[in-house]
mmCIF file of C-alpha atoms and ligand atoms in Angstrom:
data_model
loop_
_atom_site.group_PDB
_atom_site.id
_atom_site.type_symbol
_atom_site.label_atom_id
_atom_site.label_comp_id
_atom_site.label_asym_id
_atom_site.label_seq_id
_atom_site.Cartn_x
_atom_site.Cartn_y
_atom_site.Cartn_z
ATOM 1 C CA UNK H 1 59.954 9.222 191.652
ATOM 2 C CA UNK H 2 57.493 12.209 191.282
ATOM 3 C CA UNK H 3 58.828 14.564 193.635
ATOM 4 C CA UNK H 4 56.195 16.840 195.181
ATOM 5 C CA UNK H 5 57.595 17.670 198.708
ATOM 6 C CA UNK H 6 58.530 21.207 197.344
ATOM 7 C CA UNK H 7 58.536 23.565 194.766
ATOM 8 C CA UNK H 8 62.616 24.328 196.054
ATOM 9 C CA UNK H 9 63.639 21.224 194.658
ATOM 10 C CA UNK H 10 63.492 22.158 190.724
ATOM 11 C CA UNK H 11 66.850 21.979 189.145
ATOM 12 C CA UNK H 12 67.958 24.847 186.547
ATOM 13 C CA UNK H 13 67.289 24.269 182.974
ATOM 14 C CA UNK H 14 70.057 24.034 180.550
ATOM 15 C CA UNK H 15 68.850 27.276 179.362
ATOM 16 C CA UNK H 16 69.147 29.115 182.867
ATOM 17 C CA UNK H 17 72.615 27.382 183.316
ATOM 18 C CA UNK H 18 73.662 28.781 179.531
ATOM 19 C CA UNK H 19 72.463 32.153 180.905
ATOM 20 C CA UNK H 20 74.649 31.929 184.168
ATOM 21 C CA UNK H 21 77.409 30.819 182.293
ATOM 22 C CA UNK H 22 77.470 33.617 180.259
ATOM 23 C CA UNK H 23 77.330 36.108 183.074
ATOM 24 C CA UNK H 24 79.074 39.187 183.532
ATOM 25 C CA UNK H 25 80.250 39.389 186.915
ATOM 26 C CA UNK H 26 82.362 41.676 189.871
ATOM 27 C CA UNK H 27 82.160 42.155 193.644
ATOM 28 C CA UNK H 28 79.096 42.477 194.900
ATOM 29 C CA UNK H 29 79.990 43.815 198.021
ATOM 30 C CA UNK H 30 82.139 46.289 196.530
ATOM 31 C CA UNK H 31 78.972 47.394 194.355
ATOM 32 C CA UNK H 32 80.794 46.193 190.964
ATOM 33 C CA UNK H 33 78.246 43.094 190.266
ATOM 34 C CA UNK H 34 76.363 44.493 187.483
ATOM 35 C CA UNK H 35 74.034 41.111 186.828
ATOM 36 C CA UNK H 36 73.281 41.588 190.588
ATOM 37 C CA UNK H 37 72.495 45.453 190.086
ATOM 38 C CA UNK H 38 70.299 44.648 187.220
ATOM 39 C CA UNK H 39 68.378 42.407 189.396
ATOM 40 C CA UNK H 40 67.812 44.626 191.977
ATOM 41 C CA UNK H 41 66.567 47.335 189.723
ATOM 42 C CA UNK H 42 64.353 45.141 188.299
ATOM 43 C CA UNK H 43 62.801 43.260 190.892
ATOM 44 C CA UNK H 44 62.420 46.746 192.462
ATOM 45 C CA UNK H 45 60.767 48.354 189.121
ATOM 46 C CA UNK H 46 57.805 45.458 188.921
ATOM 47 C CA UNK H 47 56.752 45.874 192.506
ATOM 48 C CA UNK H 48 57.199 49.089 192.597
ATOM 49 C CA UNK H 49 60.157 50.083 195.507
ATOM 50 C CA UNK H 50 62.474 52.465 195.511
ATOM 51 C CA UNK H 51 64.976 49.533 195.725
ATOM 52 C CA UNK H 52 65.754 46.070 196.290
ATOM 53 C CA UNK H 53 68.709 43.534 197.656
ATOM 54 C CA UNK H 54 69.816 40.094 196.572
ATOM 55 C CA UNK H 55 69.682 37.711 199.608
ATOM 56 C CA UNK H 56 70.740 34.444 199.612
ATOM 57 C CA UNK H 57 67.853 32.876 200.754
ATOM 58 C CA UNK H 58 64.347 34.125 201.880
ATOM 59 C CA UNK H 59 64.946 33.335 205.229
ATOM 60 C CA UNK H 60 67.838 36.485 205.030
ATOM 61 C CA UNK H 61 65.135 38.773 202.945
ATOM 62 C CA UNK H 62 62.673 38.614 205.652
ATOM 63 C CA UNK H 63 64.829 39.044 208.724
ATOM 64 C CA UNK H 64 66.467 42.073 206.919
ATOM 65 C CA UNK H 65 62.868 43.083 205.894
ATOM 66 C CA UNK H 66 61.158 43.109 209.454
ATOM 67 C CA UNK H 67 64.415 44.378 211.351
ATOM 68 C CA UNK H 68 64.188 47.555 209.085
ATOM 69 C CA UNK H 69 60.954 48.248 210.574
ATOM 70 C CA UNK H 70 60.538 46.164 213.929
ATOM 71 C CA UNK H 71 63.077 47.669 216.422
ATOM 72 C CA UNK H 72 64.548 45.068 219.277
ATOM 73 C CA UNK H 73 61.736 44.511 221.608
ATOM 74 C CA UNK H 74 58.733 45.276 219.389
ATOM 75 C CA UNK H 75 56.355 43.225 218.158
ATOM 76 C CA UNK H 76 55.053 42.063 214.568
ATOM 77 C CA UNK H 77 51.808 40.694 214.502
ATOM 78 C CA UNK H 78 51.267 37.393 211.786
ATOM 79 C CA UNK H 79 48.976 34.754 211.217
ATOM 80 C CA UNK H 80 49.994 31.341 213.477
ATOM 81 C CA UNK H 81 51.438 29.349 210.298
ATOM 82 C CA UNK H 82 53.448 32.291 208.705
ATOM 83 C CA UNK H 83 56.900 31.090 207.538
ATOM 84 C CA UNK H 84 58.248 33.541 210.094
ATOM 85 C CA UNK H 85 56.798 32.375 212.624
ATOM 86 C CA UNK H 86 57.164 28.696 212.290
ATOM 87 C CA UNK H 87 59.608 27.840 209.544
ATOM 88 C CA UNK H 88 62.530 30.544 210.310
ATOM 89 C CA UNK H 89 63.716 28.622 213.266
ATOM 90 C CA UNK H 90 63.245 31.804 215.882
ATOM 91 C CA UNK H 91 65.564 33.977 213.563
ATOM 92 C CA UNK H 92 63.697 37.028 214.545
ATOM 93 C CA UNK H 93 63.703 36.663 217.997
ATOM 94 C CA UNK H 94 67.650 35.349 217.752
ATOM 95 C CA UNK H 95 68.701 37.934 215.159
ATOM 96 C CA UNK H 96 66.617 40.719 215.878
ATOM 97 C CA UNK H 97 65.071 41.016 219.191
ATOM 98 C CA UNK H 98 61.731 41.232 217.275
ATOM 99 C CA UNK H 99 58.203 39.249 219.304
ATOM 100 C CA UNK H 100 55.614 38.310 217.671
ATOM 101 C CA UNK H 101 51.728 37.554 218.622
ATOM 102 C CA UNK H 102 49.668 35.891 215.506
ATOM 103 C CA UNK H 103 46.022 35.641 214.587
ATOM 104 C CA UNK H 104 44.717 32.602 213.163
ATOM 105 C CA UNK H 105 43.101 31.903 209.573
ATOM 106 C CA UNK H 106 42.296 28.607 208.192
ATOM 107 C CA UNK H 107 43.625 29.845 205.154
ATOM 108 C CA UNK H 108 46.213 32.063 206.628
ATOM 109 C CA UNK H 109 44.036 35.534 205.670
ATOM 110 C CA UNK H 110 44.340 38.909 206.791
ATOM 111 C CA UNK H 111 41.638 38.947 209.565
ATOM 112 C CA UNK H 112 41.358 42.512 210.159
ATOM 113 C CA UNK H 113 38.904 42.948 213.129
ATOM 114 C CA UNK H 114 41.260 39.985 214.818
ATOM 115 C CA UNK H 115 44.283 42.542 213.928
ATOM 116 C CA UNK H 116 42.878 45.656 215.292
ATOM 117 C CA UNK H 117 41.740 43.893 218.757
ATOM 118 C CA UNK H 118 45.564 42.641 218.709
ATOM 119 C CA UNK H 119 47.168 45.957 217.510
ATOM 120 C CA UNK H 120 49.158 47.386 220.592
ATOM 121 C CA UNK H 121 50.107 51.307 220.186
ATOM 122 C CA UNK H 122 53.155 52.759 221.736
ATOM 123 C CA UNK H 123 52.198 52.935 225.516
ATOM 124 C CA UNK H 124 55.588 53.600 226.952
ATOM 125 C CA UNK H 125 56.783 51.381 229.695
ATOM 126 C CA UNK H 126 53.659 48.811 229.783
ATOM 127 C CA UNK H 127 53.035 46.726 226.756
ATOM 128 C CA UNK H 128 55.124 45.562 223.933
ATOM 129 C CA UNK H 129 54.014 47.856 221.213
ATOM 130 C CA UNK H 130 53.089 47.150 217.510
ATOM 131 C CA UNK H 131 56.051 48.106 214.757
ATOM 132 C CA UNK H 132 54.515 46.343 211.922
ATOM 133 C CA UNK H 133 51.804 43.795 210.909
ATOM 134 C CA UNK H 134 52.922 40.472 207.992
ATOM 135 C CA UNK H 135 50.984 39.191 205.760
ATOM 136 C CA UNK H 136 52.475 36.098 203.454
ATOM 137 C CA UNK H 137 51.104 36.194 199.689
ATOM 138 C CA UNK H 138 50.755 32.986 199.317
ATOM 139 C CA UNK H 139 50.214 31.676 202.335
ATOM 140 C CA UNK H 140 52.252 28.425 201.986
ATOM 141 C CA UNK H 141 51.791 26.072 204.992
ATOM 142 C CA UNK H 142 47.722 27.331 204.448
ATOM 143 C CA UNK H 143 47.594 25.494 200.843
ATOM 144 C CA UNK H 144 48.941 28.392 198.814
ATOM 145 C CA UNK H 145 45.705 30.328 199.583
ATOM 146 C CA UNK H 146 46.051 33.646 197.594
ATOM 147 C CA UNK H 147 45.517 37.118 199.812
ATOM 148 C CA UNK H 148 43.085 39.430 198.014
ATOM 149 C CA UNK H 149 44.364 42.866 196.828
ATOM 150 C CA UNK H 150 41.717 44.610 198.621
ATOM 151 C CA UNK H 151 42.338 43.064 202.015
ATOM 152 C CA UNK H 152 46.009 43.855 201.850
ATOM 153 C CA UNK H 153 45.057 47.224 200.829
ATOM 154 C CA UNK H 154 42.674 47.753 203.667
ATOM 155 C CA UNK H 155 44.939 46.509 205.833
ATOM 156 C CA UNK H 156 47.880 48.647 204.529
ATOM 157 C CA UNK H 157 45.686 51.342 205.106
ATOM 158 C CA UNK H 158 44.843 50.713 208.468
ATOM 159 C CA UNK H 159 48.689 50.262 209.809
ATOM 160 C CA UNK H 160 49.400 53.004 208.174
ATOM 161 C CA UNK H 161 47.174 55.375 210.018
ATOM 162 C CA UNK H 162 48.208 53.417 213.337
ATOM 163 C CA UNK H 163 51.719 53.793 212.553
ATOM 164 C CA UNK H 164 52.827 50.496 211.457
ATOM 165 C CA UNK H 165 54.383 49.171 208.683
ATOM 166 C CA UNK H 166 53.132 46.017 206.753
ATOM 167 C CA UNK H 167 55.755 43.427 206.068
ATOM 168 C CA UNK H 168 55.100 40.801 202.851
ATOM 169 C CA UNK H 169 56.520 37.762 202.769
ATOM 170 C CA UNK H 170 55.907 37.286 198.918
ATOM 171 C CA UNK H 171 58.037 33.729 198.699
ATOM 172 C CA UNK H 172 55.251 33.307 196.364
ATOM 173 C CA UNK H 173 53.850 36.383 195.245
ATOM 174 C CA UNK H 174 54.663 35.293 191.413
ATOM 175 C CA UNK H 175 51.767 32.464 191.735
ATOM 176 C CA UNK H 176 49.142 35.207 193.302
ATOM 177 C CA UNK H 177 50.394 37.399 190.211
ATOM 178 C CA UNK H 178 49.321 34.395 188.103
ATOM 179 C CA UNK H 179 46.322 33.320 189.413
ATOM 180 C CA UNK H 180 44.358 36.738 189.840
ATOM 181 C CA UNK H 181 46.183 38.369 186.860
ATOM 182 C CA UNK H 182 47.269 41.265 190.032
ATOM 183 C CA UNK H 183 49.879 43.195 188.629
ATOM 184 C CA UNK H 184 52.997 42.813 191.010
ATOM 185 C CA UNK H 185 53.038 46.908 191.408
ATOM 186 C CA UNK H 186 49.646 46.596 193.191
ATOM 187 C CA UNK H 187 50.830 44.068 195.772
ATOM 188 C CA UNK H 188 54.188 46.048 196.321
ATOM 189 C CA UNK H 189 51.786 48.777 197.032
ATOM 190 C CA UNK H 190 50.384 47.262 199.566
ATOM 191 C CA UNK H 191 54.157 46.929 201.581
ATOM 192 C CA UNK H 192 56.596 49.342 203.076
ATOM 193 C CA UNK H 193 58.843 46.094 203.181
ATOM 194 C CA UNK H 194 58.567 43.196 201.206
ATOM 195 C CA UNK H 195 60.603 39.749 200.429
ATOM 196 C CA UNK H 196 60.486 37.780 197.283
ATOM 197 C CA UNK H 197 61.921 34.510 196.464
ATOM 198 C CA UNK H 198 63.426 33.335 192.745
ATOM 199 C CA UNK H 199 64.006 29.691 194.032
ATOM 200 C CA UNK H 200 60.704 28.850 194.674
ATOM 201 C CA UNK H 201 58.592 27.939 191.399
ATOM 202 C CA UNK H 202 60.192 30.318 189.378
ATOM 203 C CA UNK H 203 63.160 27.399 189.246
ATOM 204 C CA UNK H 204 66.510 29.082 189.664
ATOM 205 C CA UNK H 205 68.872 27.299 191.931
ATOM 206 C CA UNK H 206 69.739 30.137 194.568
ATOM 207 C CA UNK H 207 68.507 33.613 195.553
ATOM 208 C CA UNK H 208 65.704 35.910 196.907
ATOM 209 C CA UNK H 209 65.641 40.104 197.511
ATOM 210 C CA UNK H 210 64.157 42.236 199.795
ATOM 211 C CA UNK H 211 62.457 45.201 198.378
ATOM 212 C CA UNK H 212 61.854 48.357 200.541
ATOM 213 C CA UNK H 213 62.575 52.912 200.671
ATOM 214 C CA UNK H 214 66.494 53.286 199.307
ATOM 215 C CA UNK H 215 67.331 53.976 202.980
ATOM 216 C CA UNK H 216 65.509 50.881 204.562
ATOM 217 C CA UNK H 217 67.930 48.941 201.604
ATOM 218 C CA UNK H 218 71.115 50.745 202.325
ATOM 219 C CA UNK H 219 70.847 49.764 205.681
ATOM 220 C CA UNK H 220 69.659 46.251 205.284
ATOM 221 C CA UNK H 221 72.773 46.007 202.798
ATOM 222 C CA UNK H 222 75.291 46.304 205.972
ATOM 223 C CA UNK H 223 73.475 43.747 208.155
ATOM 224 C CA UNK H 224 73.285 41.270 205.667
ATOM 225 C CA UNK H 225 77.010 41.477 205.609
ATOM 226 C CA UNK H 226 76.917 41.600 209.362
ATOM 227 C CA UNK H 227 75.212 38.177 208.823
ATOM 228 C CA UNK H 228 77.568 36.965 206.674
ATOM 229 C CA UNK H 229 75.205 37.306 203.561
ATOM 230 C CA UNK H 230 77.858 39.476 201.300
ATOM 231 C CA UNK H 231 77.883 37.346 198.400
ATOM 232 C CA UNK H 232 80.801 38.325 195.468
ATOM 233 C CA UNK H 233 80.634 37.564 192.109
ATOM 234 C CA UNK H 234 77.282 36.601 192.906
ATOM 235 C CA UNK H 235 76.013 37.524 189.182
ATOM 236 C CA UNK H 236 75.543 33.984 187.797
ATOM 237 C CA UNK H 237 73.047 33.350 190.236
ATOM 238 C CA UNK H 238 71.491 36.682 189.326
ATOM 239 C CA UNK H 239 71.477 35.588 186.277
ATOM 240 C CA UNK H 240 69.195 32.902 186.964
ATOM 241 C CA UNK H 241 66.810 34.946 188.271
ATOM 242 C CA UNK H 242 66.885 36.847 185.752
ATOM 243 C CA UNK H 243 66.414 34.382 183.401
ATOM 244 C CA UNK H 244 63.638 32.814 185.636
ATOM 245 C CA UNK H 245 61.553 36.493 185.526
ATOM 246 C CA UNK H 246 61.978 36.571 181.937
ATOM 247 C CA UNK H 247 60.951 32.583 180.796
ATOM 248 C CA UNK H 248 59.066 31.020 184.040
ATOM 249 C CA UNK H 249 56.628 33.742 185.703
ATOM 250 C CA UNK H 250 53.410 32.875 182.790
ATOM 251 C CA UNK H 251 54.116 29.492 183.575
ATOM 252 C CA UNK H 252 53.199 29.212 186.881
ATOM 253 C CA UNK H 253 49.566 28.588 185.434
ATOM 254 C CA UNK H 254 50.792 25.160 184.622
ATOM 255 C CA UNK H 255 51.634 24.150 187.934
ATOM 256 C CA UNK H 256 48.057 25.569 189.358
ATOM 257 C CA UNK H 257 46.226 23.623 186.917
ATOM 258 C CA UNK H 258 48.546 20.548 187.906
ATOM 259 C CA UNK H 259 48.119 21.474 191.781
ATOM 260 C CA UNK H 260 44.098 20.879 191.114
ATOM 261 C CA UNK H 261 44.591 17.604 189.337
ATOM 262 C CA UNK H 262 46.672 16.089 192.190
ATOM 263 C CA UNK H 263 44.153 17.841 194.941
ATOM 264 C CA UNK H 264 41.121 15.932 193.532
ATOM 265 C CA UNK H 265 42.544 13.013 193.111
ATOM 266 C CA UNK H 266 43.577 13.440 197.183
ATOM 267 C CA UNK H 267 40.150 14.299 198.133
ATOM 268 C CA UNK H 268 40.367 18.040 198.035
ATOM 269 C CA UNK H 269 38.107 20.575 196.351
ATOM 270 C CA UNK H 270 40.164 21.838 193.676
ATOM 271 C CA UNK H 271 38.245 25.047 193.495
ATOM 272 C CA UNK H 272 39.773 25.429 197.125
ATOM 273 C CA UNK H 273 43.167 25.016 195.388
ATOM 274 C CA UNK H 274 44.438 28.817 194.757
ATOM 275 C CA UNK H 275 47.982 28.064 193.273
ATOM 276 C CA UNK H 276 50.339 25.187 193.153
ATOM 277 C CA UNK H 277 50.389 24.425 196.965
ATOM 278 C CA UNK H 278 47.615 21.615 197.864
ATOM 279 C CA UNK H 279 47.249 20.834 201.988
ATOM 280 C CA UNK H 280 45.419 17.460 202.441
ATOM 281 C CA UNK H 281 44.225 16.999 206.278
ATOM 282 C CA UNK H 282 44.992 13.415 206.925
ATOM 283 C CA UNK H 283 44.780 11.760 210.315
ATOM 284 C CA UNK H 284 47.219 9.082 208.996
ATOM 285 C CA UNK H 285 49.424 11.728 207.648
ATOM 286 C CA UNK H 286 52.599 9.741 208.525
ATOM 287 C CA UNK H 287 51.057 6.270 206.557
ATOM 288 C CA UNK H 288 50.240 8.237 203.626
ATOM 289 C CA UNK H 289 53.667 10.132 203.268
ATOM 290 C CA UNK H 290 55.029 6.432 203.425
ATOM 291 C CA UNK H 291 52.266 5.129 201.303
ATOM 292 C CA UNK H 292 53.197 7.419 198.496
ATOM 293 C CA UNK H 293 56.377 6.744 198.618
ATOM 294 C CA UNK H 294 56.105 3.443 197.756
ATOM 295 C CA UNK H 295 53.713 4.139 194.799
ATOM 296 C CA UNK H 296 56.392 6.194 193.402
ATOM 297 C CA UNK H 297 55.647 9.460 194.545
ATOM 298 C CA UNK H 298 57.573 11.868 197.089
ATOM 299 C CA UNK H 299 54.931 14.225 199.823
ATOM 300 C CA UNK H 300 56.197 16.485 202.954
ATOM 301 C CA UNK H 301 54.371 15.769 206.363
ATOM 302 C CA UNK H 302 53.686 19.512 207.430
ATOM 303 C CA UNK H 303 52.134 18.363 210.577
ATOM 304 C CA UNK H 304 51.027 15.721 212.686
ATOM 305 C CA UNK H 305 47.917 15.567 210.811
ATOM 306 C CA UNK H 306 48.978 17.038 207.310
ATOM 307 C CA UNK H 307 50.134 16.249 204.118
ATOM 308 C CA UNK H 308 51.815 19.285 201.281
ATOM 309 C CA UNK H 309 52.247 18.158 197.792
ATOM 310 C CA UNK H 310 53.621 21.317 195.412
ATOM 311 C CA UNK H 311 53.995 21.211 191.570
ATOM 312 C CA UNK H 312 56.690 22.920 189.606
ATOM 313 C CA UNK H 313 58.771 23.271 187.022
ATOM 314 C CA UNK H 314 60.188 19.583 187.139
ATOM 315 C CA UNK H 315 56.435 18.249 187.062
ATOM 316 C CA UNK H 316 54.895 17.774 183.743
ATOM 317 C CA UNK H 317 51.489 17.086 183.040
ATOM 318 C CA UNK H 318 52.411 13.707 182.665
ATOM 319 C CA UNK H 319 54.020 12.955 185.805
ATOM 320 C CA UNK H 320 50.976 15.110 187.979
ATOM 321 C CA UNK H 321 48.321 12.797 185.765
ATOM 322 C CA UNK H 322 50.587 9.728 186.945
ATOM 323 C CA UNK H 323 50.918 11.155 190.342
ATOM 324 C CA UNK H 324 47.313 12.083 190.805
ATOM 325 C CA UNK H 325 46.303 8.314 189.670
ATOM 326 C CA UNK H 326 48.971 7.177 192.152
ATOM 327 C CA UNK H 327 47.332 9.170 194.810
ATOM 328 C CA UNK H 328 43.687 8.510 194.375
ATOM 329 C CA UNK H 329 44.303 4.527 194.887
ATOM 330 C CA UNK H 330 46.066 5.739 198.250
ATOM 331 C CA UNK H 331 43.389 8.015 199.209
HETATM 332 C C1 LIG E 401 60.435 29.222 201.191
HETATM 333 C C2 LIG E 401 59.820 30.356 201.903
HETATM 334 C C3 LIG E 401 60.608 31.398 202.403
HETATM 335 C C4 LIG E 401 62.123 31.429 202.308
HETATM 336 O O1 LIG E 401 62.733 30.237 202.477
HETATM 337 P P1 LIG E 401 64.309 30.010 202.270
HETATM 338 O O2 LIG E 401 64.404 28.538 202.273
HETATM 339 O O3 LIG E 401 64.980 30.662 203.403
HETATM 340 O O4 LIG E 401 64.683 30.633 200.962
HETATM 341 C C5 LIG E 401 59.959 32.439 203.004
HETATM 342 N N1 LIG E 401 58.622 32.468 203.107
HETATM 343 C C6 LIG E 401 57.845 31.498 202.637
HETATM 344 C C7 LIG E 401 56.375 31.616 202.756
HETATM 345 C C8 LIG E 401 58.417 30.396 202.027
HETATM 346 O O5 LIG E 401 57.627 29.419 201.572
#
């Protein structure tokens, strides 16, 4: 089976696992981790924040991320398909007291005429007011679409002068970084809060971090032990990542080449294909998941009427050539 349901399901190399092996370790929560601490810093250094924090998941980043700048009973504004919104199962709202209104973008862009008709000041007793504006870099559940550096800087811009923060959910900022050649410093510029995730296509097993001001992390630091998110000797999954930002961050280029092979062989422009995320609208979405399946290769149903296929690290050119012939008799 050629599994292309999600770019969460690669396994760690024999390399990575040598590398968390060989880990030095100590308590995390007791600040004596120092694979963890050297993650932070460094994660922190490339995108430019004052400091960072090892999550367990991405999920935990960005609840951590907007609660440090969405107080219980404001609002964050998002585009309609934002992992947030859909894919975090109402943890905001649950968690955090936070509401959200969205904008919609075919390819999940910042729309910023549609966000400064939304945008609600601080009216006192009246209307939910605006605390921050997200933007997700890639935009996953819109293809992978890439957000350009000008439009987040605009928009940074903008909330700033209105008095809101901008959030980034960078799950996938490593395959923007790829793609446009972006330095990461100039996206983190564009964030007071940010998340970023290492099990995504940069392959390790476990483990995201939310980047943000030294206070906004101290603080997020006791609610993600309020969550039960303090982690221990939580180095040999730093490690990973580590070993992930130093051997799989070029090759992300791989997987976007792959990403266009499989999307024209499923009836999509692959010059609409921005990284390694391909969205194929599909009335038969359901039928084709199945169909796949029995030609030998795995696809998530996103929707009632559409299909993701991702590439990563466990794809080789030889399995996306196989998968793409696969798919083209399907499609
Ligand atoms: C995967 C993902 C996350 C985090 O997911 P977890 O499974 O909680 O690690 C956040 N945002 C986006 C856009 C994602 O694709």
């Amino acid at each position: 089976m050629i599994d292309l349901r999600s770019d969460t399901l690669t396994r760690p190399t024999a390399a990575m696992r040598r590398a968390m092996a060989d880990a030095e370790v100590g308590d995390d929560v007791y600040g004596e981790d120092p694979t963890v601490q050297a993650l932070e810093e460094r994660v922190a250094g490339l995108f430019g924040h004052e400091a960072a924090l090892f999550t367990p998941t991405g999920s935990m980043a960005n609840v951590l991320a907007v609660r440090s700048v969405v107080a219980p009973g404001q609002e964050v504004l998002c585009e309609s398909r934002a992992h947030i919104a859909r894919a975090e199962l109402g943890a905001h709202g649950a968690y955090s007291g936070v509401t959200m209104r969205t904008w919609i973008d075919p390819r999940g862009q910042v729309d910023l005429p549609v966000i400064q008709s939304l945008f609600a000041p601080d009216m006192g007793p009246f209307f939910v007011a605006t605390a921050a504006i997200s933007v997700e870099n890639t935009h996953n559940f819109a293809g992978g679409a890439v957000l350009p550096v000008d439009d987040l800087r605009d928009l940074h811009e903008y909330a700033a002068g209105a008095g809101a923060a901008v959030h980034m959910d960078g799950a996938r900022i490593w395959n923007a970084h790829v793609a446009t050649g972006v330095p990461l410093a100039e996206y983190g510029a564009c964030a007071d809060v940010m998340a970023v995730c290492l099990s995504k296509g940069l392959g390790a097993p476990v483990g995201s971090l939310m980047l943000g001001t030294a206070d906004a992390i101290a603080e997020a630091r006791i609610w993600r032990k309020r969550m039960g998110g303090g982690m221990r000797q939580v180095g040999i999954l730093a490690a990973a990542g580590l070993h992930a930002l130093d051997h799989h961050v070029e090759r992300l280029a791989d997987d976007h080449a792959h990403a266009r092979l499989i999307a024209e062989a499923c009836g999509v422009d692959p010059a609409s294909v921005d990284t390694n995320i391909v969205v194929v609208p599909r009335s038969d979405a359901g039928d084709f998941v199945a169909g796949a399946r029995e030609a030998g290769v795995l696809v998530a149903l996103v929707g009632p009427t559409a299909v993701r296929l991702v590439t990563h690290l466990d794809v080789s050119r030889e399995d996306s050539e196989r998968a793409a012939a696969a798919l083209a008799r399907l499609a």
